[in-house]
GROMACS .gro file of C-alpha atoms in nm:
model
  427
    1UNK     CA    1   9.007  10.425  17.394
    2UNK     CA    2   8.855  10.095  17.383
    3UNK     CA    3   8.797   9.944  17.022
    4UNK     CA    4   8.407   9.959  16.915
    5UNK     CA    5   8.275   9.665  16.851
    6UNK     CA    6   7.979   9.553  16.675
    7UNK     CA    7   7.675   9.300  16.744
    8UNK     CA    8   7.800   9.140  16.492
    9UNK     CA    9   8.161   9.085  16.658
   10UNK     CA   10   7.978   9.067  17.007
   11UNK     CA   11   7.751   8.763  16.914
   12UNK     CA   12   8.117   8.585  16.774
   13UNK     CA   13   8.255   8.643  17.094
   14UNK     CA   14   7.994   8.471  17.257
   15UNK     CA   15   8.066   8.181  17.060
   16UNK     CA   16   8.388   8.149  17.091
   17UNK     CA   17   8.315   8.167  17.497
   18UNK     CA   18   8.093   7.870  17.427
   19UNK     CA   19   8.260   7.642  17.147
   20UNK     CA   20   8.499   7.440  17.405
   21UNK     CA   21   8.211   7.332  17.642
   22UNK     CA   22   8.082   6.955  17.593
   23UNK     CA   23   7.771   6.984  17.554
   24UNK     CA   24   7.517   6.666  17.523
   25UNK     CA   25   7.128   6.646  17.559
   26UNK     CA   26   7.151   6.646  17.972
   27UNK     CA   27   7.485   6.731  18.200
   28UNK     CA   28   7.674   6.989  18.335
   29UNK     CA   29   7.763   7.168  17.953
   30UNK     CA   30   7.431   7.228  17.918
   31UNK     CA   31   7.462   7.393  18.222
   32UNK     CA   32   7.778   7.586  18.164
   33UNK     CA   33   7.631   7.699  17.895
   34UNK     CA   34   7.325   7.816  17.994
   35UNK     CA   35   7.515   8.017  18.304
   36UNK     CA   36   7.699   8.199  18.017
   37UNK     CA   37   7.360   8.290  17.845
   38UNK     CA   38   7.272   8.412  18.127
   39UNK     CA   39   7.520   8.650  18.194
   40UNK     CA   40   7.363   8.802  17.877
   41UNK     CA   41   6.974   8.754  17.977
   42UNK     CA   42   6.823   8.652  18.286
   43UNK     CA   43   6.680   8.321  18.284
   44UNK     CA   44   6.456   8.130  18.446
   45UNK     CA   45   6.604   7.751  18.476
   46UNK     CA   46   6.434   7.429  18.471
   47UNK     CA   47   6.567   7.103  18.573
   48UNK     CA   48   6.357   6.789  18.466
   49UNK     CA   49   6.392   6.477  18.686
   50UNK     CA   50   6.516   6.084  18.471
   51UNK     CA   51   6.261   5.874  18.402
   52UNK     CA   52   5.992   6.196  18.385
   53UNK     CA   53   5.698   6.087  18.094
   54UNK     CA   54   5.699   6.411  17.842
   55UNK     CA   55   5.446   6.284  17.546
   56UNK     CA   56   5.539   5.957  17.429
   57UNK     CA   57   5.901   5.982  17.539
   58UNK     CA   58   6.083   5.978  17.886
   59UNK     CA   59   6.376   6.202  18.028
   60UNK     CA   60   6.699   5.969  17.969
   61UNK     CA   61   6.968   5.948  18.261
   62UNK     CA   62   7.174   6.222  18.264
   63UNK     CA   63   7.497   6.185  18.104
   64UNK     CA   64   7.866   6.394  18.256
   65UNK     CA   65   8.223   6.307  18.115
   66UNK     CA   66   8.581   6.381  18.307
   67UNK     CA   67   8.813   6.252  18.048
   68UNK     CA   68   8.822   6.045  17.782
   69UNK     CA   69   9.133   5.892  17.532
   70UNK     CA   70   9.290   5.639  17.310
   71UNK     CA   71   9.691   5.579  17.384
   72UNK     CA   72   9.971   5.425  17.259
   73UNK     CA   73  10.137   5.118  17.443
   74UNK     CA   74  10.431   5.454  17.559
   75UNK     CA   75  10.113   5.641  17.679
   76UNK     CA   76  10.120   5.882  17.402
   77UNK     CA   77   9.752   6.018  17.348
   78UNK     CA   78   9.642   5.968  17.002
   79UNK     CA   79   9.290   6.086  17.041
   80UNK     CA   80   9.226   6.306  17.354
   81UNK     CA   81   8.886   6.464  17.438
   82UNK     CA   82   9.086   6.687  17.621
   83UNK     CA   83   9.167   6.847  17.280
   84UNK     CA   84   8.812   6.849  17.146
   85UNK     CA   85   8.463   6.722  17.291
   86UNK     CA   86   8.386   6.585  16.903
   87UNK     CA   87   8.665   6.324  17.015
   88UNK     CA   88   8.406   6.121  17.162
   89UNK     CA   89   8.074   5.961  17.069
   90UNK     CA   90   7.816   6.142  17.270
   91UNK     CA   91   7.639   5.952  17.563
   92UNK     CA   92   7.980   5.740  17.541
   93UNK     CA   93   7.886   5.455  17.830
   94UNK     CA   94   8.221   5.447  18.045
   95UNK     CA   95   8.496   5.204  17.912
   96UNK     CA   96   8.887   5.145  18.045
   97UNK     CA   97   9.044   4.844  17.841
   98UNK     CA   98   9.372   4.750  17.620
   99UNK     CA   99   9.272   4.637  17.310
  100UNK     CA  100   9.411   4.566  16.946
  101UNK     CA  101   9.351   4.819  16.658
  102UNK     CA  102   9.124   4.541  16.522
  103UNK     CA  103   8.883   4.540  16.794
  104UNK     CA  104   8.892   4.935  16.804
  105UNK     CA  105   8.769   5.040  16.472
  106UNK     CA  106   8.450   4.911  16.572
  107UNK     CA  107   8.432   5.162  16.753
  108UNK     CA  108   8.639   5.473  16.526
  109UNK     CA  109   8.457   5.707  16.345
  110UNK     CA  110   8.593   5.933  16.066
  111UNK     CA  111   8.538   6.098  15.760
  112UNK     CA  112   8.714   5.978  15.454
  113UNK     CA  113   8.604   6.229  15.250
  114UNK     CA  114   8.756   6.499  15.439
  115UNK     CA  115   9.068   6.326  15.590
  116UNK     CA  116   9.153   6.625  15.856
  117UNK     CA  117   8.790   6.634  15.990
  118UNK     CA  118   8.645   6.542  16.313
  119UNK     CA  119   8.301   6.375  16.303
  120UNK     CA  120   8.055   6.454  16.543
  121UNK     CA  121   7.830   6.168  16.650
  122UNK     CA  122   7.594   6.059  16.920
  123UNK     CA  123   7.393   5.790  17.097
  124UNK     CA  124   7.175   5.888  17.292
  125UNK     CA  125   6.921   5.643  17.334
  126UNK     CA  126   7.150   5.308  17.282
  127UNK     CA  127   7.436   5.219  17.506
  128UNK     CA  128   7.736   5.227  17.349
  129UNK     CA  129   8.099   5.373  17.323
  130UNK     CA  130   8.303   5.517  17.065
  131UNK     CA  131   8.554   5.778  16.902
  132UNK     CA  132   8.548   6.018  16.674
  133UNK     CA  133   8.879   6.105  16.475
  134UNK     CA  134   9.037   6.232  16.154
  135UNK     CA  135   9.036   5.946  15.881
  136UNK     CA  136   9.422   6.083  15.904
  137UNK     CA  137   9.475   6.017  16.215
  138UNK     CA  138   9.334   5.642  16.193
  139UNK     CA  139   9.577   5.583  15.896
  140UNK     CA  140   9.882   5.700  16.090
  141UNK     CA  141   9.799   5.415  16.363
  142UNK     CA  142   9.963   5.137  16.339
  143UNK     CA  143   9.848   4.787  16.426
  144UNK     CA  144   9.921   4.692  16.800
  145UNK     CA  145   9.755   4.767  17.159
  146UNK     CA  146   9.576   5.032  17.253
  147UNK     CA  147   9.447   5.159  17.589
  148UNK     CA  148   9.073   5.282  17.564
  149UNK     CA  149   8.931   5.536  17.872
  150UNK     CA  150   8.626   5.657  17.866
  151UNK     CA  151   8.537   5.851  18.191
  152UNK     CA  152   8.172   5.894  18.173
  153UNK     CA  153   7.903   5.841  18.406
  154UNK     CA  154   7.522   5.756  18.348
  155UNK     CA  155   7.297   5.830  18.640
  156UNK     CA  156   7.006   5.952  18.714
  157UNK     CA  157   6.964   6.320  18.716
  158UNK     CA  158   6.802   6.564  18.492
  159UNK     CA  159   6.721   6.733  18.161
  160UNK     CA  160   6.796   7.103  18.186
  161UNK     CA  161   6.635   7.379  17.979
  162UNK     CA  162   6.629   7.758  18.024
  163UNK     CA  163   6.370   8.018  17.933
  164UNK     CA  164   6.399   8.363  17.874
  165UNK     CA  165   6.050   8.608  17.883
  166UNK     CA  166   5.991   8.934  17.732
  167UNK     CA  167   5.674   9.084  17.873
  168UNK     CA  168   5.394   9.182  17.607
  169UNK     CA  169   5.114   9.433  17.596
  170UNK     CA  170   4.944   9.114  17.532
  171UNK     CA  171   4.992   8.757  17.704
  172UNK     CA  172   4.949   8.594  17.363
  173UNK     CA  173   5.286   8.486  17.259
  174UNK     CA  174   5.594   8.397  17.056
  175UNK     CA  175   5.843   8.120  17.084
  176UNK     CA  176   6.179   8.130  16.970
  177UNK     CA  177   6.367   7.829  17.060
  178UNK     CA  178   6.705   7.741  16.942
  179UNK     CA  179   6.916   7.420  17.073
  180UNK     CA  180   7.201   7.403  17.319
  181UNK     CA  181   7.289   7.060  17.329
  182UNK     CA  182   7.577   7.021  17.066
  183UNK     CA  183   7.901   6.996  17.157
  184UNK     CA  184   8.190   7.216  16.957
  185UNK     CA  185   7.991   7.317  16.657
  186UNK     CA  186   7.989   7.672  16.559
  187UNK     CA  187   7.693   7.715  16.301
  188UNK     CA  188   7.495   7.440  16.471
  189UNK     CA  189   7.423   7.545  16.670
  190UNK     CA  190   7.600   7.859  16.877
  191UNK     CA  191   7.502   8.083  16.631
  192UNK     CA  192   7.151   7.995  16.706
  193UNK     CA  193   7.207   8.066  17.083
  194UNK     CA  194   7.411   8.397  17.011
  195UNK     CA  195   7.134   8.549  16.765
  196UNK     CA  196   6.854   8.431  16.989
  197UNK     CA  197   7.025   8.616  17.305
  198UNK     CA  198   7.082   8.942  17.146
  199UNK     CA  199   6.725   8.918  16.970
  200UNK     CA  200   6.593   8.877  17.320
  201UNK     CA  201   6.812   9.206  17.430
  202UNK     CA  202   6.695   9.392  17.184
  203UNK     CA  203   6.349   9.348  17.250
  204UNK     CA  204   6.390   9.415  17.584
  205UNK     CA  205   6.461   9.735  17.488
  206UNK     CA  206   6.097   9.800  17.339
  207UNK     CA  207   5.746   9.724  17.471
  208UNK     CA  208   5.628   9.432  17.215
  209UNK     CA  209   5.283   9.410  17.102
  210UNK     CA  210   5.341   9.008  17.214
  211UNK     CA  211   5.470   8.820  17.501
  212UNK     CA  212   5.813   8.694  17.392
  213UNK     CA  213   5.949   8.374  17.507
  214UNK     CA  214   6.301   8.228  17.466
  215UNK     CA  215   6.273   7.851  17.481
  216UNK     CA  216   6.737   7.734  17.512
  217UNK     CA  217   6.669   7.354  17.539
  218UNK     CA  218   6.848   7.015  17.426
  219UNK     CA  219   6.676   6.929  17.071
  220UNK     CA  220   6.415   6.752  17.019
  221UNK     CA  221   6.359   6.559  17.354
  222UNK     CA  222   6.391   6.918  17.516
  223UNK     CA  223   6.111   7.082  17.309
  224UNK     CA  224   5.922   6.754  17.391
  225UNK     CA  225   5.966   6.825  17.756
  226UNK     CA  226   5.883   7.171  17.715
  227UNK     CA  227   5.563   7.097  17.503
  228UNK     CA  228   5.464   6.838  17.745
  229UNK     CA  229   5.486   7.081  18.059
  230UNK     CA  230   5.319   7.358  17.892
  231UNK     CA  231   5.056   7.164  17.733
  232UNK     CA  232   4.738   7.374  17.949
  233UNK     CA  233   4.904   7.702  17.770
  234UNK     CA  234   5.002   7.621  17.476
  235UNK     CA  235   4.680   7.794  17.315
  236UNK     CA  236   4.863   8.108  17.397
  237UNK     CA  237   5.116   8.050  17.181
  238UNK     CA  238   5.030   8.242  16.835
  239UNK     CA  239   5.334   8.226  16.628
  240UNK     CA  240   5.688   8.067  16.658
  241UNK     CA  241   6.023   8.064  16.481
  242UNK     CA  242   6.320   7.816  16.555
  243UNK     CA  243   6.653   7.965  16.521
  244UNK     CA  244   6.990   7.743  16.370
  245UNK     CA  245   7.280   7.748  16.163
  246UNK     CA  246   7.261   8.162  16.217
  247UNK     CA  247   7.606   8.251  16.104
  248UNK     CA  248   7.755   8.075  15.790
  249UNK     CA  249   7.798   8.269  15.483
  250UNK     CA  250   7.576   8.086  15.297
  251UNK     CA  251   7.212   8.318  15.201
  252UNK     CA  252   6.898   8.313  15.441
  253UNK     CA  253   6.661   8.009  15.381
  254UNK     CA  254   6.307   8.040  15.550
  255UNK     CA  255   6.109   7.685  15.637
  256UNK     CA  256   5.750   7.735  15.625
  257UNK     CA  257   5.535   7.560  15.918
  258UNK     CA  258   5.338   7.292  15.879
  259UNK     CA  259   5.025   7.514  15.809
  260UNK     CA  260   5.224   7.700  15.569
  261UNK     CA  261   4.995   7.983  15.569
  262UNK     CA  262   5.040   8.066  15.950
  263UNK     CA  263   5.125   8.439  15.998
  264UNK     CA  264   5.437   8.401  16.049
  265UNK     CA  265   5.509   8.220  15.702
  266UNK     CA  266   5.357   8.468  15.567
  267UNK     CA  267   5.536   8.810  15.755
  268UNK     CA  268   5.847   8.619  15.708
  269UNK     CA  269   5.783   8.587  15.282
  270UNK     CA  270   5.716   8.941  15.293
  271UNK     CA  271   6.022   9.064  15.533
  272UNK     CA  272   6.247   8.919  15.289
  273UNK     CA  273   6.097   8.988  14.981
  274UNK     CA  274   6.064   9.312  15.061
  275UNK     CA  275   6.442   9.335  15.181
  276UNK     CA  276   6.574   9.228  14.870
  277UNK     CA  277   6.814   8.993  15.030
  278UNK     CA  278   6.860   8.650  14.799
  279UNK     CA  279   6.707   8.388  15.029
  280UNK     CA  280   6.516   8.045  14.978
  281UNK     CA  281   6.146   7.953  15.099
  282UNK     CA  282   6.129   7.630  15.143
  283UNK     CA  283   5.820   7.399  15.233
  284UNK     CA  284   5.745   7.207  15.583
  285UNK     CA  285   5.926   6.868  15.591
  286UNK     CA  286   5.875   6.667  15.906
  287UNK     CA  287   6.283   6.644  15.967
  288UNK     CA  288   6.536   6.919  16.077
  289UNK     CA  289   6.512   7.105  16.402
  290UNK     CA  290   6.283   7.161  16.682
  291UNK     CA  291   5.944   7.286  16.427
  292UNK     CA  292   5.886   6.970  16.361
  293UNK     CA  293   5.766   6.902  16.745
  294UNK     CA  294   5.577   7.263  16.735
  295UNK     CA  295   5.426   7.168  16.385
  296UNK     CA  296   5.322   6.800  16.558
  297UNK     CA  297   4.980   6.740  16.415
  298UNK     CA  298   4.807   6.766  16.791
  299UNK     CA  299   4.946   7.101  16.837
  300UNK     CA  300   4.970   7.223  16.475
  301UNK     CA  301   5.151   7.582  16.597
  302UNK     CA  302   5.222   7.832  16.363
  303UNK     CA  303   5.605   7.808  16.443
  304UNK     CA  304   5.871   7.824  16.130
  305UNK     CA  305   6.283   7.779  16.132
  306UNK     CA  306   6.516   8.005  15.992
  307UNK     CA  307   6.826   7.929  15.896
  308UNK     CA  308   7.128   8.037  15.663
  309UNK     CA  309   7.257   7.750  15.515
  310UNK     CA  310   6.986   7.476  15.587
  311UNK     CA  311   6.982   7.126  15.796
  312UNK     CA  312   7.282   6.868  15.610
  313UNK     CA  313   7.323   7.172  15.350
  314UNK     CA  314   7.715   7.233  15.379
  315UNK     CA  315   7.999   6.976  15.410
  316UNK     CA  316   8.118   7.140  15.765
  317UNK     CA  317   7.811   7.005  15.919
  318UNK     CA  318   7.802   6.756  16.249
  319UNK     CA  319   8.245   6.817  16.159
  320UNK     CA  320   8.522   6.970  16.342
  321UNK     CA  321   8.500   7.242  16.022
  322UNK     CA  322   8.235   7.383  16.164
  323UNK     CA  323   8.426   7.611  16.391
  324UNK     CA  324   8.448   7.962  16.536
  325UNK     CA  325   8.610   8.079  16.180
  326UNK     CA  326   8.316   7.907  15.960
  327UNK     CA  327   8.063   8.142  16.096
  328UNK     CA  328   8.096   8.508  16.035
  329UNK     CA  329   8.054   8.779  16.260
  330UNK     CA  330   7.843   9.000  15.920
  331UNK     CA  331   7.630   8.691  15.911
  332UNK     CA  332   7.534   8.647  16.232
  333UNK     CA  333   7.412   9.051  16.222
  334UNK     CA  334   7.252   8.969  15.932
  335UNK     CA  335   7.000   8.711  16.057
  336UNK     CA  336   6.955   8.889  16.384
  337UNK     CA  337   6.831   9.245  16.150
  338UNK     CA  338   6.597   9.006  15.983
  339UNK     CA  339   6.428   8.837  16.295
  340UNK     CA  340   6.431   9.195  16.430
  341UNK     CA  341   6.263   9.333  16.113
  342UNK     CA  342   5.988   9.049  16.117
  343UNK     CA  343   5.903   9.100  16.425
  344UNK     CA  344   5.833   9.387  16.408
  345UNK     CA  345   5.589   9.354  16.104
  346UNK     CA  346   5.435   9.060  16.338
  347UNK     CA  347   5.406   9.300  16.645
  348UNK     CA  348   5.203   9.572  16.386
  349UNK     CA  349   4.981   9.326  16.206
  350UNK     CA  350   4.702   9.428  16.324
  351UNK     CA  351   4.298   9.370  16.160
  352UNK     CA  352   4.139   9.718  16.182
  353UNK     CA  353   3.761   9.819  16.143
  354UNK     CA  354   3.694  10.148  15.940
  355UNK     CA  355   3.400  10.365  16.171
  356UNK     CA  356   3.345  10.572  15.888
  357UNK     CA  357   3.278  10.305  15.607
  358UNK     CA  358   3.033  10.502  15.433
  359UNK     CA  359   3.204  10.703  15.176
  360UNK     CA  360   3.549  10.827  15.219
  361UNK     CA  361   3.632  10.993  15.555
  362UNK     CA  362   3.728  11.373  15.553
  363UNK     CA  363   4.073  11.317  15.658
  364UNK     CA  364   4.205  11.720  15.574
  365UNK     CA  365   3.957  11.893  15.863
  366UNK     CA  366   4.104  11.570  16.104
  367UNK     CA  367   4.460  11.729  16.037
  368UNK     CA  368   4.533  11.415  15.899
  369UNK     CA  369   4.713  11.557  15.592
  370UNK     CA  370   4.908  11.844  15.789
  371UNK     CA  371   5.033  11.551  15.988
  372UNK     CA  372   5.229  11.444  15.688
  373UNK     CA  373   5.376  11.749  15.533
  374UNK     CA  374   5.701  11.705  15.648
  375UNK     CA  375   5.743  11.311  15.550
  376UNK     CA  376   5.939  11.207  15.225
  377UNK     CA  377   5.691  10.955  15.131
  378UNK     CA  378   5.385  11.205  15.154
  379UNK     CA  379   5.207  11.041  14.839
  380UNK     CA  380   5.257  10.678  14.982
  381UNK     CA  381   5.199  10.799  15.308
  382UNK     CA  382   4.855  10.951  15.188
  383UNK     CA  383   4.763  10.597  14.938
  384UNK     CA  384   4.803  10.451  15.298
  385UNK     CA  385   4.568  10.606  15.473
  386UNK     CA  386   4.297  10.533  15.169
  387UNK     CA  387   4.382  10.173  15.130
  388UNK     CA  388   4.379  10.134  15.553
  389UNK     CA  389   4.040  10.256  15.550
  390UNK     CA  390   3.894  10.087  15.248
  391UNK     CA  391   4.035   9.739  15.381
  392UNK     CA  392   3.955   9.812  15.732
  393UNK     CA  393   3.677   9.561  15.748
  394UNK     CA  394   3.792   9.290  16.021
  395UNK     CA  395   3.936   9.075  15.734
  396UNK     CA  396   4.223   9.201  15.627
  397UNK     CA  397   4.522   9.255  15.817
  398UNK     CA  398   4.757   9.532  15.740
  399UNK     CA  399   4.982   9.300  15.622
  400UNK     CA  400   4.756   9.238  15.364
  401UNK     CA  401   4.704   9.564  15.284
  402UNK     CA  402   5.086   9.610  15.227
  403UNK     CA  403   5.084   9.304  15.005
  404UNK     CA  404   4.770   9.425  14.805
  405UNK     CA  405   4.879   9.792  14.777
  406UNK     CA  406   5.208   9.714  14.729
  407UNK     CA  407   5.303   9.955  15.008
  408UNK     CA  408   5.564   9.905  15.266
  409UNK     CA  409   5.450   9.762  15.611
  410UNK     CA  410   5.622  10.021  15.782
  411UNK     CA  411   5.405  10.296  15.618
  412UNK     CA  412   5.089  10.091  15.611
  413UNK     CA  413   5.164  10.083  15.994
  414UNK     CA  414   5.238  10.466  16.031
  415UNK     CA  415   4.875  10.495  15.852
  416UNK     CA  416   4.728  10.307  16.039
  417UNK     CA  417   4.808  10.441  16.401
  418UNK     CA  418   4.735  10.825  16.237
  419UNK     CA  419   4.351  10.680  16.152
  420UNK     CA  420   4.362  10.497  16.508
  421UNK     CA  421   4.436  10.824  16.703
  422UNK     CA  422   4.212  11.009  16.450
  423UNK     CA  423   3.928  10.783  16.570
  424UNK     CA  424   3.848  10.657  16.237
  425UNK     CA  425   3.919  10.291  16.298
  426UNK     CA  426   3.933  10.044  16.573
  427UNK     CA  427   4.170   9.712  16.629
   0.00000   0.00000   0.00000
C-alpha cells in the first residue's frame, strides 16, 4: 500500500520539483515552472512582447542562460551554475575572459557573515555580470588567473505570466498573486507558489460566492504588466491577498493594505484572532511584495500579503539557506488552512436587510427553533438569529455582527442562511 501523504508533504514535494529551475523575471524557468504548476491547475498563459509600455515601465529583453563558471588555470570549476542557479548574478550580460583574482572580485559576491552561504543577487535593469559564492569559497582562492564564462543571452522576447480562474456565483473578484521569478529559494518564494496552487484546488472543489483569480507572475514588473492589461476591469476586483514566504517556521504575520480597513484586513484580523494562532498585524508600508503595486494610490485595491516570517525578517533570506529543508511541510498546511478559513468568512460576508424590522419576528411557528434542536451550540445558535435580525439593516455586515456579538462567523453565517430561507431577510 502506498504511503499517505499529506497536503502538507504534497505542497513540499512540489517544491522540491521546482527549487533547481533558474528562474529570473523573463526566460524559459519561468516557463518550466509555470508548466509544472500547471500540471497541478490549468492555466491560462500569457506571453508579453520586449519593449511593451505597462504603466510607467517597459517589458525588459528577455533574459536565458546555458552555463555559466569561474575555473582554475587546470580547468577545475570553482564556482559552477551548474551546481546552483544562485551561482550567478541574475540578468548576468554574457562574458568569456581570463582574468586575475584582482579584477574578479569586482565582480564576487558573498556573505561574510555566514561564510558557507550563497547570496542571491540580481540586475535586472543595469547591464552587468557577476558571481555569487560562499565568502569560503573566495578565501580558499588563491591569487592567479581565472577563466570567467558566462553563457547568457539578452534578446528580445517576452515577459511570461500565468493565471489561474475559479468561477464565482458572482464576477466580482479576488486576486491572489504570488511570484515565480526567483531562482533556488525555498520560502521565497516556492512556498508561495505551492500554497497558492493547492488553495486554488481546493476551491475548485466548492462553488465560491466570488470569482477567484490566481495571478503566478515575475514580481513587481509582472504585477505591473498585469495591472496595466487589466486596467478596464480592474473595478471588479473587490479584495486581494499576496501570498510569500508560506512555509518557514516562523508564526503568521498579516500586512494590512493600504486602506487598512478594506474587508479583507479586516476578515483576515478576525480569522486569526479568532484561531488563536500567535501571529503579527502589521501596517501598509510601500516596500515588500507585489501589494504595494495593488495598493498604488490610482488603483487603491483592497489587496493585503500574508506571510510567515515577513520580507528581510530571517537571516536565510535572498541565501542558499533558504532551501527545501528551511521550509516545513506543517507550515506550509498551516498557511494554506488559514487562507482557506478566510476565505471562507470573505465568501459569507454578506449585508442583510431584516423584512420584519418591526418588533421581533416569531421565529418558533417559522420552525426556526426545531431547526436547531439537534446542534451543540443551540443557545449561540439561537443569540444568532436575534443579533442577525436586529443588525440586518444594510449596514452591517455579518462580519460585524460576529465581531459585535462576539459570536463565531461560522454560526453568524448558519443564522443567517436559516432567516434567508425563512424569508425574514434579504442580501
Amino acid at each position: 500500500m502506498a504511503p499517505v501523504t499529506t497536503i502538507g508533504e504534497e505542497m513540499h514535494t512540489l517544491v522540491e520539483r521546482l527549487y533547481p529551475l533558474c528562474r529570473s523575471i523573463t526566460g524559459d524557468g519561468v516557463r518550466a515552472t509555470l508548466d509544472i504548476v500547471g500540471e497541478y491547475l490549468p492555466l491560462r498563459m500569457h506571453e508579453v512582447p520586449t519593449g511593451t509600455q505597462v504603466l510607467d515601465w517597459t517589458v525588459p529583453q528577455e533574459w536565458n542562460i546555458r552555463d555559466a563558471y569561474i575555473a582554475d588555470t587546470e580547468g577545475h570549476r570553482i564556482v559552477d551554475f551548474a551546481a546552483s542557479s544562485l551561482h550567478v548574478l541574475g540578468y548576468s550580460v554574457p562574458v568569456s575572459a581570463t582574468m586575475p583574482l584582482a579584477e574578479l572580485r569586482g565582480h564576487l559576491h558573498t556573505l561574510p557573515d555566514h561564510p558557507s552561504w550563497v547570496p542571491y543577487r540580481t540586475s535586472y535593469y543595469k547591464p552587468e555580470w557577476g558571481f555569487c559564492l560562499a565568502q569560503e569559497t573566495l578565501d580558499a582562492m588563491p591569487d592567479g588567473e581565472y577563466e570567467v564564462c558566462v553563457d547568457s543571452t539578452l534578446a528580445d522576447g517576452h515577459l511570461t505570466y500565468a493565471e489561474h480562474v475559479v468561477p464565482g456565483q458572482v464576477p466580482d473578484e479576488v486576486i491572489v498573486s504570488c511570484h515565480v521569478c526567483h531562482p533556488s529559494l525555498a520560502n521565497d518564494n516556492l512556498a508561495g507558489i505551492a500554497v497558492a496552487t493547492y488553495l486554488a484546488r481546493a476551491l475548485a472543489e466548492q462553488t465560491p460566492y466570488y470569482t477567484y483569480r490566481f495571478l503566478f507572475a515575475p514580481g513587481t514588473i509582472g504585477a505591473i504588466t498585469w495591472l496595466a492589461r487589466n486596467a478596464e476591469r480592474i473595478d471588479r476586483v473587490k479584495h486581494g491577498l499576496v501570498l510569500a514566504c508560506a512555509g518557514d517556521r516562523g508564526q503568521l504575520t498579516y500586512k494590512q493594505s493600504r486602506r487598512g480597513d478594506a474587508e479583507i484586513d479586516r476578515v483576515m484580523r478576525h480569522v486569526l484572532a479568532a484561531s488563536e494562532r500567535p501571529h503579527h498585524i502589521t501596517e501598509f508600508t510601500p516596500y515588500g511584495y507585489d501589494e504595494r503595486q495593488f495598493c498604488s494610490p490610482g488603483f487603491d485595491l483592497g489587496v493585503g500579503s500574508l506571510t510567515r516570517t515577513p520580507y528581510a525578517g530571517y537571516p536565510e533570506y535572498h541565501t542558499s539557506a533558504d532551501n527545501p529543508d528551511f521550509v516545513s511541510p506543517e507550515a506550509m498546511a498551516d498557511t494554506l488552512a488559514v487562507c482557506r478559513a478566510a476565505f471562507a468568512v470573505l465568501d459569507r460576508n454578506r449585508r442583510y436587510v431584516n423584512l420584519s424590522p418591526y418588533g421581533e419576528p416569531q421565529l418558533g411557528r417559522r420552525g426556526l427553533y426545531d431547526a436547531l434542536g439537534g446542534r451543540s451550540d443551540t443557545k449561540q445558535a439561537q443569540m444568532a438569529m436575534l443579533w442577525v435580525l436586529n443588525l440586518s439593516d444594510g449596514e452591517h455586515s455579518l462580519l460585524d455582527v460576529a465581531e459585535r456579538s462576539g459570536l463565531p462567523f461560522d454560526t453568524v453565517a448558519d443564522a443567517a442562511g436559516a432567516l434567508h430561507g425563512a424569508g425574514l431577510i434579504k442580501a
